Tab-separated table of C-alpha atoms in Angstrom:
chain	number	residue	atom	x	y	z
G	1	MET	CA	-3.470	-13.721	2.625
G	2	THR	CA	-7.223	-13.707	1.999
G	3	ALA	CA	-9.203	-15.834	4.382
G	4	ALA	CA	-11.208	-18.629	2.853
G	5	PRO	CA	-14.929	-17.828	2.672
G	6	MET	CA	-17.043	-19.386	5.362
G	7	PRO	CA	-19.358	-22.123	4.111
G	8	PRO	CA	-23.017	-21.103	4.106
G	9	ALA	CA	-24.884	-22.034	7.231
G	10	SER	CA	-27.133	-24.974	6.706
G	11	ALA	CA	-30.806	-24.169	6.906
G	12	PRO	CA	-32.559	-25.587	9.959
G	13	PRO	CA	-34.837	-28.522	9.244
G	14	PRO	CA	-38.415	-27.481	8.609
G	15	VAL	CA	-40.646	-27.694	11.642
G	16	ALA	CA	-43.850	-29.601	11.012
G	17	ARG	CA	-46.875	-27.441	11.627
G	18	PRO	CA	-49.100	-28.996	14.282
G	19	ARG	CA	-52.479	-30.131	13.087
G	20	ALA	CA	-55.292	-27.786	13.998
G	21	SER	CA	-57.081	-30.679	15.687
G	22	ASP	CA	-54.140	-31.344	18.019
G	23	VAL	CA	-53.898	-27.660	18.899
G	24	PHE	CA	-57.608	-27.543	19.701
G	25	VAL	CA	-57.475	-30.669	21.858
G	26	GLY	CA	-54.514	-29.250	23.772
G	27	TYR	CA	-56.491	-26.075	24.395
G	28	VAL	CA	-59.505	-28.004	25.731
G	29	LEU	CA	-57.303	-30.151	27.960
G	30	SER	CA	-55.825	-26.989	29.456
G	31	LEU	CA	-59.317	-25.565	30.036
G	32	CYS	CA	-60.322	-28.706	31.889
G	33	GLU	CA	-57.662	-28.049	34.511
G	34	ASN	CA	-60.121	-25.453	35.841
G	35	LYS	CA	-63.144	-27.175	37.417
G	36	ARG	CA	-65.548	-24.396	36.511
G	37	PHE	CA	-64.453	-24.368	32.865
G	38	GLN	CA	-64.651	-28.149	32.741
G	39	SER	CA	-68.169	-28.066	34.174
G	40	ASP	CA	-69.260	-25.495	31.589
G	41	LEU	CA	-67.860	-27.566	28.732
G	42	ARG	CA	-69.537	-30.704	30.014
G	43	THR	CA	-72.977	-29.115	29.601
G	44	GLY	CA	-72.596	-29.547	25.832
G	45	LEU	CA	-72.527	-33.330	26.067
G	46	GLY	CA	-74.729	-34.778	23.323
G	47	GLN	CA	-76.135	-31.334	22.444
G	48	ARG	CA	-76.281	-29.491	19.148
G	49	VAL	CA	-74.240	-26.300	18.929
G	50	GLU	CA	-77.389	-24.177	19.260
G	51	ARG	CA	-77.961	-25.623	22.737
G	52	CYS	CA	-74.362	-25.310	23.953
G	53	ASN	CA	-74.788	-21.874	25.509
G	54	TYR	CA	-72.032	-22.281	28.090
G	55	LEU	CA	-69.446	-23.394	25.540
G	56	HIS	CA	-69.505	-20.361	23.264
G	57	ARG	CA	-67.313	-18.185	25.490
G	58	TYR	CA	-64.502	-20.765	25.321
G	59	LEU	CA	-64.782	-22.024	21.744
G	60	VAL	CA	-65.967	-19.115	19.594
G	61	PRO	CA	-62.649	-17.197	19.945
G	62	ARG	CA	-60.720	-20.327	18.930
G	63	LEU	CA	-62.683	-21.306	15.815
G	64	PRO	CA	-62.794	-19.621	12.384
G	65	GLU	CA	-65.996	-17.716	11.773
G	66	ALA	CA	-66.480	-19.436	8.402
G	67	LEU	CA	-66.001	-22.959	9.784
G	68	HIS	CA	-68.362	-25.491	8.191
G	69	PRO	CA	-71.330	-26.380	10.469
G	70	ASP	CA	-70.247	-30.049	10.598
G	71	ALA	CA	-66.788	-29.029	11.765
G	72	ARG	CA	-68.196	-26.599	14.322
G	73	ARG	CA	-70.424	-29.288	15.789
G	74	ALA	CA	-67.509	-31.728	15.917
G	75	HIS	CA	-65.406	-29.235	17.888
G	76	TYR	CA	-68.183	-28.600	20.382
G	77	ALA	CA	-68.883	-32.319	20.752
G	78	VAL	CA	-65.253	-33.280	21.332
G	79	ALA	CA	-64.777	-30.443	23.833
G	80	ALA	CA	-67.747	-31.748	25.822
G	81	LEU	CA	-66.554	-35.369	25.581
G	82	ILE	CA	-63.118	-34.400	26.876
G	83	ALA	CA	-64.676	-32.467	29.757
G	84	ALA	CA	-66.869	-35.455	30.657
G	85	ARG	CA	-63.988	-37.933	30.972
G	86	PRO	CA	-63.902	-40.042	34.137
G	87	ARG	CA	-61.186	-39.087	36.620
G	88	SER	CA	-58.955	-42.023	35.674
G	89	ALA	CA	-58.930	-40.898	32.050
G	90	ARG	CA	-58.102	-37.302	33.005
G	91	THR	CA	-55.078	-38.547	34.919
G	92	ALA	CA	-53.979	-40.737	32.005
G	93	ASP	CA	-54.344	-37.862	29.526
G	94	ALA	CA	-52.244	-35.592	31.729
G	95	GLU	CA	-49.504	-38.227	31.926
G	96	ARG	CA	-49.522	-38.680	28.134
G	97	VAL	CA	-49.172	-34.928	27.582
G	98	THR	CA	-46.258	-34.755	30.048
G	99	SER	CA	-44.391	-37.695	28.518
G	100	ALA	CA	-45.314	-37.084	24.883
G	101	GLY	CA	-42.580	-37.839	22.377
G	102	ALA	CA	-42.729	-37.770	18.599
G	103	VAL	CA	-46.298	-37.853	17.304
G	104	PRO	CA	-46.795	-40.871	15.015
G	105	GLY	CA	-48.009	-40.472	11.460
G	106	TRP	CA	-51.676	-39.583	11.208
G	107	TYR	CA	-52.844	-42.975	9.952
G	108	ALA	CA	-50.791	-44.770	12.590
G	109	ARG	CA	-52.826	-43.038	15.286
G	110	PRO	CA	-55.807	-44.973	16.697
G	111	ASN	CA	-59.258	-44.107	15.424
G	112	LEU	CA	-62.516	-45.239	17.024
G	113	GLY	CA	-62.341	-48.613	15.294
G	114	ALA	CA	-58.920	-49.294	16.781
G	115	GLY	CA	-60.213	-48.142	20.169
G	116	LEU	CA	-63.080	-50.623	20.029
G	117	ALA	CA	-60.653	-53.363	19.028
G	118	ALA	CA	-58.434	-52.516	21.999
G	119	ALA	CA	-61.512	-52.742	24.213
G	120	VAL	CA	-62.305	-56.196	22.812
G	121	ASN	CA	-58.723	-57.325	23.401
G	122	ALA	CA	-58.922	-56.035	26.986
G	123	GLN	CA	-62.313	-57.737	27.464
G	124	VAL	CA	-63.957	-54.378	28.136
G	125	ILE	CA	-66.469	-54.920	25.297
G	126	LYS	CA	-67.597	-58.138	23.637
G	127	ALA	CA	-66.556	-58.558	20.020
G	128	GLY	CA	-70.142	-58.889	18.828
G	129	SER	CA	-71.131	-55.618	20.487
G	130	ALA	CA	-68.128	-53.762	19.083
G	131	GLU	CA	-68.701	-55.012	15.549
G	132	GLY	CA	-72.405	-54.273	15.826
G	133	ASP	CA	-71.665	-50.705	16.881
G	134	LEU	CA	-69.306	-50.160	13.959
G	135	HIS	CA	-71.743	-51.537	11.393
G	136	LEU	CA	-74.498	-49.429	12.911
G	137	PHE	CA	-72.360	-46.286	12.798
G	138	ALA	CA	-71.648	-46.900	9.100
G	139	ARG	CA	-75.368	-46.460	8.399
G	140	GLN	CA	-76.035	-43.499	10.673
G	141	SER	CA	-75.968	-39.751	10.206
G	142	SER	CA	-73.843	-37.565	12.449
G	143	ASP	CA	-76.952	-36.736	14.514
G	144	ALA	CA	-77.306	-40.360	15.601
G	145	LEU	CA	-73.558	-40.812	16.018
G	146	HIS	CA	-73.249	-37.757	18.258
G	147	GLN	CA	-76.028	-39.111	20.473
G	148	ARG	CA	-74.249	-42.449	20.958
G	149	LEU	CA	-70.735	-41.164	21.525
G	150	PRO	CA	-71.019	-39.980	25.170
G	151	ALA	CA	-71.956	-43.420	26.500
G	152	LEU	CA	-69.523	-45.245	24.221
G	153	THR	CA	-66.497	-43.066	24.960
G	154	ARG	CA	-67.176	-43.184	28.697
G	155	HIS	CA	-67.332	-46.996	28.503
G	156	LEU	CA	-64.001	-47.127	26.686
G	157	LEU	CA	-62.299	-44.651	29.001
G	158	SER	CA	-63.621	-46.341	32.140
G	159	GLY	CA	-62.082	-49.562	30.860
G	160	GLY	CA	-58.679	-47.937	30.438
G	161	ILE	CA	-58.888	-47.551	26.650
G	162	ALA	CA	-57.337	-44.285	25.451
G	163	ILE	CA	-59.060	-42.142	22.833
G	164	ASP	CA	-57.144	-39.981	20.378
G	165	TRP	CA	-59.400	-36.927	20.570
G	166	ALA	CA	-57.801	-35.183	17.596
G	167	VAL	CA	-58.462	-38.164	15.319
G	168	LEU	CA	-62.046	-38.378	16.552
G	169	LEU	CA	-62.477	-34.643	15.962
G	170	GLU	CA	-61.415	-34.883	12.327
G	171	ASP	CA	-63.477	-38.010	11.701
G	172	LEU	CA	-66.595	-36.327	13.093
G	173	THR	CA	-65.868	-33.225	11.031
G	174	TRP	CA	-66.043	-35.201	7.796
G	175	TRP	CA	-68.678	-37.771	8.782
G	176	ASP	CA	-71.734	-36.479	6.922
G	177	ARG	CA	-69.710	-35.542	3.836
G	178	ASP	CA	-67.437	-38.589	3.652
G	179	ARG	CA	-69.039	-41.176	5.917
G	180	ASP	CA	-68.196	-44.211	3.783
G	181	ARG	CA	-64.467	-43.470	3.822
G	182	VAL	CA	-64.343	-42.766	7.554
G	183	ALA	CA	-66.520	-45.758	8.470
G	184	THR	CA	-64.438	-48.041	6.246
G	185	ARG	CA	-61.253	-46.851	7.942
G	186	TRP	CA	-62.793	-47.562	11.363
G	187	LEU	CA	-63.785	-51.068	10.275
G	188	GLU	CA	-60.372	-51.758	8.751
G	189	SER	CA	-58.612	-50.586	11.906
G	190	TYR	CA	-60.912	-52.727	14.016
G	191	PHE	CA	-60.318	-55.933	12.086
G	192	ARG	CA	-56.560	-55.326	11.936
G	193	THR	CA	-56.417	-54.912	15.703
G	194	ALA	CA	-59.202	-56.975	17.298
G	195	ASP	CA	-58.125	-60.241	18.839
G	196	PRO	CA	-61.287	-61.788	20.338
G	197	GLU	CA	-59.734	-65.275	20.527
G	198	GLY	CA	-56.719	-64.119	22.522
G	199	THR	CA	-54.206	-64.781	19.746
G	200	THR	CA	-51.586	-62.337	18.543
G	201	ALA	CA	-53.218	-59.351	16.874
G	202	PRO	CA	-51.943	-58.300	13.426
G	203	ASP	CA	-50.136	-55.064	12.722
G	204	THR	CA	-52.408	-52.013	13.020
G	205	ASP	CA	-50.564	-49.723	10.620
G	206	THR	CA	-52.212	-48.724	7.348
G	207	THR	CA	-50.917	-47.584	4.004
G	208	VAL	CA	-53.477	-44.875	3.323
G	209	PRO	CA	-51.618	-41.597	2.667
G	210	ALA	CA	-52.328	-38.813	5.129
G	211	SER	CA	-52.782	-36.401	2.239
G	212	GLU	CA	-56.206	-37.929	1.599
G	213	THR	CA	-57.566	-36.266	4.750
G	214	PRO	CA	-57.179	-32.462	4.761
G	215	ASP	CA	-55.937	-30.874	7.946
G	216	LEU	CA	-58.552	-28.856	9.791
G	217	HIS	CA	-56.437	-25.757	9.045
G	218	GLU	CA	-57.857	-26.171	5.540
G	219	GLU	CA	-61.415	-26.837	6.661
G	220	ASN	CA	-63.708	-24.377	4.901
G	221	PRO	CA	-65.531	-26.308	2.178
G	222	SER	CA	-68.277	-24.715	0.174
């Protein structure tokens, strides 16, 4: 008697490719476990790439040679910002990495606008200051934004407000080429989340499709 054919094995579910920004942030976080590496990365704080001499040895091997200058600067800036975190934020980041579960959809992750709103809700920043910063950012070039970020991110982190470094990296990458879209998303996230009167904040999720923002794996515009 002929044995019945075995049913075909079901194909394993496709594994989502990690975003290049998340991979890069994970790499920088691992570097910062070494105090010397962290110190070297911190020297790039607020500097243009051409002045980040101590960062090249760590970042050049990890970045495509043809990476757009805006994207290159964003990577250097975020690496320096991560290295300059206060101790409390380094501990919190390590705990988040250890206990990380499923990564939420890209547009459900907090951008800088949501971070400022969380700071307002926690009374770390006054609502007027947060809104003023966001409106100012919407009119500024990346040069001015990069100069303001070290003090702002340190203020947020010192107040216990987490920063999604991968989201910030991608937003900085596209700032000069798509500032209106990024700034609008920050403002929308802020006003969906901010609760300066102490009432219940509205839902922070958005309906913008993630496909509208290319992954940094695809970052090589002309």
